[in-house]
Coordinates of C-alpha atoms and ligand atoms in Angstrom, one line a residue:
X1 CA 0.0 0.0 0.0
X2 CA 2.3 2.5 -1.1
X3 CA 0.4 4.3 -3.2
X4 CA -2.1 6.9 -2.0
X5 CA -5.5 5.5 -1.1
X6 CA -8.5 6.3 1.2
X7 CA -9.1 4.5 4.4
X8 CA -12.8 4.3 6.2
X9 CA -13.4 5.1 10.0
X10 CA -16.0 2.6 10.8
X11 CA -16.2 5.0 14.3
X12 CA -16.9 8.7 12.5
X13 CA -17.9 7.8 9.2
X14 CA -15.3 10.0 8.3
X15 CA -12.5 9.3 5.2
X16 CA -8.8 9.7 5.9
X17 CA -6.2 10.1 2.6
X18 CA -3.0 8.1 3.0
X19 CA 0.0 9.2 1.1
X20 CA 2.9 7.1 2.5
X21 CA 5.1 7.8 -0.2
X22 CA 5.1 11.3 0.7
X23 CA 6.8 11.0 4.1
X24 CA 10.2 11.2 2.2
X25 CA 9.7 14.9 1.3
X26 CA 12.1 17.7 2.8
X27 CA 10.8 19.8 5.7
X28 CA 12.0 23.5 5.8
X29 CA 9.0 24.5 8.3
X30 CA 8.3 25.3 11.5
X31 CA 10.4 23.1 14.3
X32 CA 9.2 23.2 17.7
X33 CA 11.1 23.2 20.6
X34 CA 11.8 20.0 22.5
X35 CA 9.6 20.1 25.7
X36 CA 11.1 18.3 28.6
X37 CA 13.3 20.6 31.0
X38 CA 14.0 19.5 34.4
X39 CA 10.7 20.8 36.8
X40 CA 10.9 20.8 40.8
X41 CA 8.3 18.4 42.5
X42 CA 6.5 21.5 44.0
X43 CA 6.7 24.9 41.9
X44 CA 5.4 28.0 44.6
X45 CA 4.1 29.7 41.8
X46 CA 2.2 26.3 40.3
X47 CA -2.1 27.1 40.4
X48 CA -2.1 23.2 40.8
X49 CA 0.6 22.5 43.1
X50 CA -0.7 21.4 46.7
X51 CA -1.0 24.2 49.0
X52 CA -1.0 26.7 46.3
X53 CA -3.8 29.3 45.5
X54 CA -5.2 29.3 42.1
X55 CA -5.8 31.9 39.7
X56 CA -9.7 32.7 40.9
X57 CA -8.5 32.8 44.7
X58 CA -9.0 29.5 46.0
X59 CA -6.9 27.2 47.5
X60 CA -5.7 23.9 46.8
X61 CA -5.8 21.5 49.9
X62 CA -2.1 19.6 51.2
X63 CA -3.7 16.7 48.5
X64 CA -0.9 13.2 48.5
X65 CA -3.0 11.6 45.7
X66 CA -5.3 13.0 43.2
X67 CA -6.9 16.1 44.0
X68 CA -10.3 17.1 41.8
X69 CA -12.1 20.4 41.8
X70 CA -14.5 22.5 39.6
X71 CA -12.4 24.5 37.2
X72 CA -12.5 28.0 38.1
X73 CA -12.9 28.9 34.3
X74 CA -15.6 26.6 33.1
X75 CA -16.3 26.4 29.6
X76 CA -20.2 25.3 30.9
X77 CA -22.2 26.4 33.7
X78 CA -24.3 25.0 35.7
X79 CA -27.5 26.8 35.6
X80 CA -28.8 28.1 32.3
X81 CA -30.1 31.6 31.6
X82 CA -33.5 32.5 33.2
X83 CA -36.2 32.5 31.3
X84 CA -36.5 36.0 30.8
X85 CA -32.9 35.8 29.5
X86 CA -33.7 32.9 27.2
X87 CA -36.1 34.2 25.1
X88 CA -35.6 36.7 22.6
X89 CA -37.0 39.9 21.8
X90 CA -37.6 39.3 18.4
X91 CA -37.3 36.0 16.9
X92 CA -33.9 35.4 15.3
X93 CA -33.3 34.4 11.6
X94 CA -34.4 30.7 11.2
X95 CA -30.9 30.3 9.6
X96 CA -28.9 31.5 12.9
X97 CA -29.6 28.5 15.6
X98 CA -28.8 28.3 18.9
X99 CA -29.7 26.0 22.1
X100 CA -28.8 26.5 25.7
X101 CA -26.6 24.4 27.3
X102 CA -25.9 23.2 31.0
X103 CA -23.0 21.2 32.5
X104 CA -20.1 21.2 34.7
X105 CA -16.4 21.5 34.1
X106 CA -13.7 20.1 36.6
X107 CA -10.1 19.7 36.8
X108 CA -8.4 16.5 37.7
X109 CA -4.9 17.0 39.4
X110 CA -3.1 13.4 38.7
X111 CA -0.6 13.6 41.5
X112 CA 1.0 16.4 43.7
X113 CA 4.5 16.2 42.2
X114 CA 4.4 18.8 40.0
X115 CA 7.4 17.1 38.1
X116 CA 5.7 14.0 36.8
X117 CA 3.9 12.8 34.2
X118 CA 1.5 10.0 33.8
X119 CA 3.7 8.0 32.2
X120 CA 6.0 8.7 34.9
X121 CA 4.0 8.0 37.9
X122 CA 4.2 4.0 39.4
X123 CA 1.4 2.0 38.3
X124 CA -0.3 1.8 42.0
X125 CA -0.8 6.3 41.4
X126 CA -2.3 5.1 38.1
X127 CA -4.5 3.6 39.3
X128 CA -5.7 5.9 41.5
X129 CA -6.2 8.5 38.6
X130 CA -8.5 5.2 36.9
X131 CA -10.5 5.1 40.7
X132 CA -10.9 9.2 40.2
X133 CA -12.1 8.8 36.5
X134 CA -14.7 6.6 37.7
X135 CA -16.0 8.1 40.4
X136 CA -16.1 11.4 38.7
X137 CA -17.8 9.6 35.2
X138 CA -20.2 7.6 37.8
X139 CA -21.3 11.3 39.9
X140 CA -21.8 13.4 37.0
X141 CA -23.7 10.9 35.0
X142 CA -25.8 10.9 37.3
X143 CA -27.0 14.3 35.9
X144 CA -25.5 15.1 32.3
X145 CA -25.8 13.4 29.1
X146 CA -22.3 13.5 28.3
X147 CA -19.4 13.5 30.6
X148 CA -15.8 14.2 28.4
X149 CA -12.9 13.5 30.5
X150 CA -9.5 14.0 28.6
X151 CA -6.0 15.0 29.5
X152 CA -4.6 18.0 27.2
X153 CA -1.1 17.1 27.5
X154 CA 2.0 19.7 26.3
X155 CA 2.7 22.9 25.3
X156 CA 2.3 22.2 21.8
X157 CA -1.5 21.4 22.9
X158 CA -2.0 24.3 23.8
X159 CA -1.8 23.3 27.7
X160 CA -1.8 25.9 30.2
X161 CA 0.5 24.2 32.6
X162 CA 2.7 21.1 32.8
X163 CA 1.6 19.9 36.6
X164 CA 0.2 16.9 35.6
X165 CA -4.0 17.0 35.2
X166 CA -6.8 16.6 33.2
X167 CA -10.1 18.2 32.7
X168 CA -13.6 16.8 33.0
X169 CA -16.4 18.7 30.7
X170 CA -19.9 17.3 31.3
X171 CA -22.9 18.8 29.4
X172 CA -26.3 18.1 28.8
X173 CA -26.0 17.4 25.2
X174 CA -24.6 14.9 23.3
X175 CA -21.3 16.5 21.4
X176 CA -20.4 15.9 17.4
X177 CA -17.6 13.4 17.7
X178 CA -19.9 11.3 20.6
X179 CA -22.8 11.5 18.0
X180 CA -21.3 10.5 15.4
X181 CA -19.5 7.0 16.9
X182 CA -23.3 6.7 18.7
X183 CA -24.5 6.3 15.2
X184 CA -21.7 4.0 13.9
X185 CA -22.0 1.8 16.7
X186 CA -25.6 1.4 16.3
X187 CA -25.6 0.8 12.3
X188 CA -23.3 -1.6 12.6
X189 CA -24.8 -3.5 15.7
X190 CA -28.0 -3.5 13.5
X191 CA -26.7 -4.8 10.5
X192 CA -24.2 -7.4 12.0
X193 CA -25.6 -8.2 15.1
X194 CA -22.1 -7.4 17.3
X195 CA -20.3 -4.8 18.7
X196 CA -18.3 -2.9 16.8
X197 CA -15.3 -1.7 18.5
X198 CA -15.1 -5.6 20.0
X199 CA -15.3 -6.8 16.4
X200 CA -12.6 -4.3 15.5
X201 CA -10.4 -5.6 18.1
X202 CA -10.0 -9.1 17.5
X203 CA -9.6 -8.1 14.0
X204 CA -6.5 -6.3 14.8
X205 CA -5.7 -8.6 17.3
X206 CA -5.4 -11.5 14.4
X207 CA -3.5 -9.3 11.7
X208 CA -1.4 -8.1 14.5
X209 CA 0.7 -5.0 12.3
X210 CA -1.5 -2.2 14.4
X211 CA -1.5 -3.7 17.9
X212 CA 1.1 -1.5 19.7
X213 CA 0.7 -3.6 23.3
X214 CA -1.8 -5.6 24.7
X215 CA -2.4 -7.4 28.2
X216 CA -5.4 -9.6 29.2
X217 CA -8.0 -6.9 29.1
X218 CA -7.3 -3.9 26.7
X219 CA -6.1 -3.3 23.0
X220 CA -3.5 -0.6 22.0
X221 CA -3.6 -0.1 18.5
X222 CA -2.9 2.6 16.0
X223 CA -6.5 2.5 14.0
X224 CA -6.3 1.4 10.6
X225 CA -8.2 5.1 10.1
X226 CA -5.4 6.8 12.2
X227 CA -5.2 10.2 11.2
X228 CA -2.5 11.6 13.5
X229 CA 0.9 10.3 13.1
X230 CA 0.6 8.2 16.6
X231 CA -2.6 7.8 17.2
X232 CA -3.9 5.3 19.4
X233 CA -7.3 3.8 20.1
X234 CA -7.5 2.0 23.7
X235 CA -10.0 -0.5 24.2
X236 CA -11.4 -3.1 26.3
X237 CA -11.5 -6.1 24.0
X238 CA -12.3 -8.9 26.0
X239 CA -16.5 -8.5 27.0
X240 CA -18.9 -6.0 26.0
X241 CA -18.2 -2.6 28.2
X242 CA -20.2 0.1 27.6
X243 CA -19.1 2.7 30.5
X244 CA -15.6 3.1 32.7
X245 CA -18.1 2.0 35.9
X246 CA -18.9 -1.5 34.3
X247 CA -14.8 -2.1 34.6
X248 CA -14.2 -4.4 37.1
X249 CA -11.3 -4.1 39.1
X250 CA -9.5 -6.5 37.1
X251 CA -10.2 -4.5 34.2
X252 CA -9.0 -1.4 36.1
X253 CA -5.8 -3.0 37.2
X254 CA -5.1 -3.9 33.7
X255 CA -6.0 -0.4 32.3
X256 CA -3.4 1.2 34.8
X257 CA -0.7 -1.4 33.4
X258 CA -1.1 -1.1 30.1
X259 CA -1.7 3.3 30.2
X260 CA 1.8 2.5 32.0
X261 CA 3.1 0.9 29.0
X262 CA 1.8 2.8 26.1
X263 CA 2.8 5.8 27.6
X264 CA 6.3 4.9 27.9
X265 CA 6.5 3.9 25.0
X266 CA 5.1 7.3 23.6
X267 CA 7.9 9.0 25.6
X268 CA 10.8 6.8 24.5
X269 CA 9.5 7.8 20.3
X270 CA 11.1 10.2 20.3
X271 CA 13.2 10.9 23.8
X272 CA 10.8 13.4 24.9
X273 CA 8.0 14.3 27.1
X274 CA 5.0 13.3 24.5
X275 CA 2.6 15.4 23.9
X276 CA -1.4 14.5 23.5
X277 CA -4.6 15.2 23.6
X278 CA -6.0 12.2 25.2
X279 CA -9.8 11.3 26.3
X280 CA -12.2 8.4 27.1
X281 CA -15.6 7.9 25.6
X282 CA -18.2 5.9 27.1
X283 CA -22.1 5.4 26.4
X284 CA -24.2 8.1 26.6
X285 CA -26.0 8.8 29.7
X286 CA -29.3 6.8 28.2
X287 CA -29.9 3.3 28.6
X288 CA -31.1 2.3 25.1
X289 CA -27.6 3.6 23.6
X290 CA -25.3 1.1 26.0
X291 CA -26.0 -1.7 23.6
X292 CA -23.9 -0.9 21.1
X293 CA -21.7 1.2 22.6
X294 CA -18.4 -0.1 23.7
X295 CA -16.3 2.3 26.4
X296 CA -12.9 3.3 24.5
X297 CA -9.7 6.5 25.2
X298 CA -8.2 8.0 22.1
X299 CA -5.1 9.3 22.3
X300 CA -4.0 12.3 19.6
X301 CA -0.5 13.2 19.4
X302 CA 0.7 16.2 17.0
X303 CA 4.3 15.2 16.7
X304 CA 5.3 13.8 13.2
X305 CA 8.4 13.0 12.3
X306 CA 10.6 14.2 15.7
X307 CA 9.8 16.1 19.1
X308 CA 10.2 19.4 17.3
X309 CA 8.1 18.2 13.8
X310 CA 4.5 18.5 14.4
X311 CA 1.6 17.7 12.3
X312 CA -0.8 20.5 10.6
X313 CA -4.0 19.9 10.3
X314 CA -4.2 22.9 6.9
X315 CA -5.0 24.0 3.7
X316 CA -6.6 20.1 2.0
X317 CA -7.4 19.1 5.6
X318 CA -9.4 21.8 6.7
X319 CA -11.4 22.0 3.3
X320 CA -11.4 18.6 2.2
X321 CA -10.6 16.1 4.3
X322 CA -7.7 14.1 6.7
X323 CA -4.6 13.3 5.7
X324 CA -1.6 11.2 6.5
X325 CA 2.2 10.2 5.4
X326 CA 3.5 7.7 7.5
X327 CA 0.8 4.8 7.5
X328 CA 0.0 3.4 10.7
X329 CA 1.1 0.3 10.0
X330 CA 4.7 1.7 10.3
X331 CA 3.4 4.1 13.2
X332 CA 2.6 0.8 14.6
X333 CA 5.9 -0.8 14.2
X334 CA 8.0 2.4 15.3
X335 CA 5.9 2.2 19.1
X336 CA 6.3 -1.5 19.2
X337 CA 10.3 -1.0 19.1
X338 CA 10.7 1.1 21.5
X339 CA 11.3 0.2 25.3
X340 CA 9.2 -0.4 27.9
X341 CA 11.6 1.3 30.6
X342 CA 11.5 5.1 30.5
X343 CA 14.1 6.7 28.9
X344 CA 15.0 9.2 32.3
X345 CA 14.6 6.4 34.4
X346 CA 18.0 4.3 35.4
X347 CA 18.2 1.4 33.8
X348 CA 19.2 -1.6 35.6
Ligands
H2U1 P1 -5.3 23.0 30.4 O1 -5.6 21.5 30.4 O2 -5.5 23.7 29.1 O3 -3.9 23.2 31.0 O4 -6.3 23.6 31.4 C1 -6.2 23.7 32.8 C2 -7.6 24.2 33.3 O5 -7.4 24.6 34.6 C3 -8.2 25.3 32.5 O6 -9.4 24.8 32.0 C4 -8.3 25.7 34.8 C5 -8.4 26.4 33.5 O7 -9.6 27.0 33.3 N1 -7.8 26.5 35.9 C6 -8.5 26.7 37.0 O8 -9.6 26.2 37.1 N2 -8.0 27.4 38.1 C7 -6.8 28.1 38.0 O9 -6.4 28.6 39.0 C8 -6.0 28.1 36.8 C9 -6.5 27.1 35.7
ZN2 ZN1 2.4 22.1 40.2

């Protein structure tokens, strides 16, 4: 497969344009600078650091583990307009739509050493960041349609701050990426009777050139639809799991293991303190939807070719659609080779 083709994402129903032979080409553009300098386990002037006050005046308590609280800046509030507010003088131009919105936005500290990194912390702190993602997934459910929990990880991501955290956004309304896998789930659950993403797994699992690492309960894979350069899809592929509460603790030992793993790897690509956008999807807060729906993270790195080269998403991609040059086939191979001992971390 060498020559350019399209590839199908069963999950979006989107296209993606692979053009391997075009990885070859010279690159005279913008380099980035490596992240990665040494950080102190507790910066005074951190917002997330324990002990410290934030930017909107509160403090942070003396936290050891995780530490979760509702970000200061929230994208979505909790109480809509009042109804005075919410409807219009005159009624708008049917063309301009709009539909109020309620939720919640919180921020997830993963540990208090302001020098780490998931992939850095021991697999026992991972775990506890799996135990907060639950029990932060499992309370806002309980009231939103949608809860998003992802980790914005890197400068280069735009992230405000490298203290190690992630952000919860719940809303009560399903969002475009959410509705679209809710509908590709469900056409292909009712026109081949299984579930997609666990069909999609052992696929991968028996080809094998995608599968990045794998332990008894979850699948790392770069998706045959990757469109970043190091994408990976995470998912449970040995039962039907629609939401991060149906884990079992088995499940959620194995998760902490293999985020261990993958993210080492990711590190060791390319020597550097890899940068993501990472996030879980579960079913939608309404019964009907879990049968079809299995739970999954995606993980969206920018870099490309080095820790300075990052990937644009311009000009063709913007206006027509995805594209690639390294296939993830090779992507694949590249994260399979590297070590499973972090590159900063003495090896015995
Ligand atoms: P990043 O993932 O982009 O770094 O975002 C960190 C979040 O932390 C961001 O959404 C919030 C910002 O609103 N924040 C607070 O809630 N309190 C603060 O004191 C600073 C940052
Ligand atoms: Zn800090």
């Amino acid at each position: 497969m060498n020559h350019p083709h399209r590839r199908f994402n069963r999950l979006s129903g989107d296209w993606v344009l692979v053009s391997p032979h075009r990885s070859q080409r010279p690159w005279q553009g913008k380099v980035e600078r490596a992240a990665g300098e040494a950080r102190p386990p507790h910066d005074p002037l951190c917002y997330l650091c324990a002990g410290n006050e934030r930017a909107g005046g509160e403090r942070n308590p003396p936290y050891t583990e995780t530490h979760v609280f509702t970000n200061d800046f929230a994208a979505l509030l909790p109480a809509g307009p009042g109804s005075a507010e919410r409807e219009p003088a005159a009624e708008p131009p049917r063309l301009l739509e709009s539909r109020p919105v309620r939720g919640e936005c919180r921020v997830i500290c993963f540990s208090p050493r302001h020098d780490l990194t998931l992939a850095r912390m021991p697999v026992a702190a991972i775990r506890g960041v799996v135990d907060t993602w639950l029990r932060e997934s499992c309370d806002l459910r309980s009231r939103f349609a949608w809860v998003q929990i992802f980790e914005n990880k890197g400068e280069i991501m735009g992230c405000s701050n490298p203290h190690p955290h992630g952000q919860i956004w719940a809303g009560d309304f399903i969002p475009n990426e959410a509705a679209k896998e809710d509908a590709a789930q469900k056409r292909w659950t009712e026109s081949n009777g299984g579930v997609l993403l666990l069909d999609y797994a052992r696929t991968e699992a028996e080809c094998g050139d995608r599968v990045v690492v794998r332990n008894k309960s979850w699948t790392a894979v770069v998706p045959w639809w990757a469109v970043w350069p190091y994408e990976i899809l995470l998912i449970p592929h040995a039962r039907h799991v629609p939401r991060l509460i149906d884990l079992t603790a088995d499940e959620q030992d194995d998760l902490a293991e293999i985020l261990k793993r993958l993210l080492t790897r990711y590190d060791n690509l390319f020597e550097s303190d890899f940068p993501y956008s990472m996030g879980w999807h579960e079913a939608p807060n309404a019964p009907d939807l879990e049968g079809w729906w299995q739970l999954h993270a995606h993980f969206y790195p920018p870099l490309l070719r080095s820790a300075t080269v990052k990937k644009f998403m311009v000009g063709y991609e913007m206006l027509g659609e995805a594209q690639r040059d390294i296939t993830p086939e090779i992507a694949a191979a590249r994260l399979r080779n590297c070590d499973e001992s972090h590159y900063l971390e003495a090896h015995t």
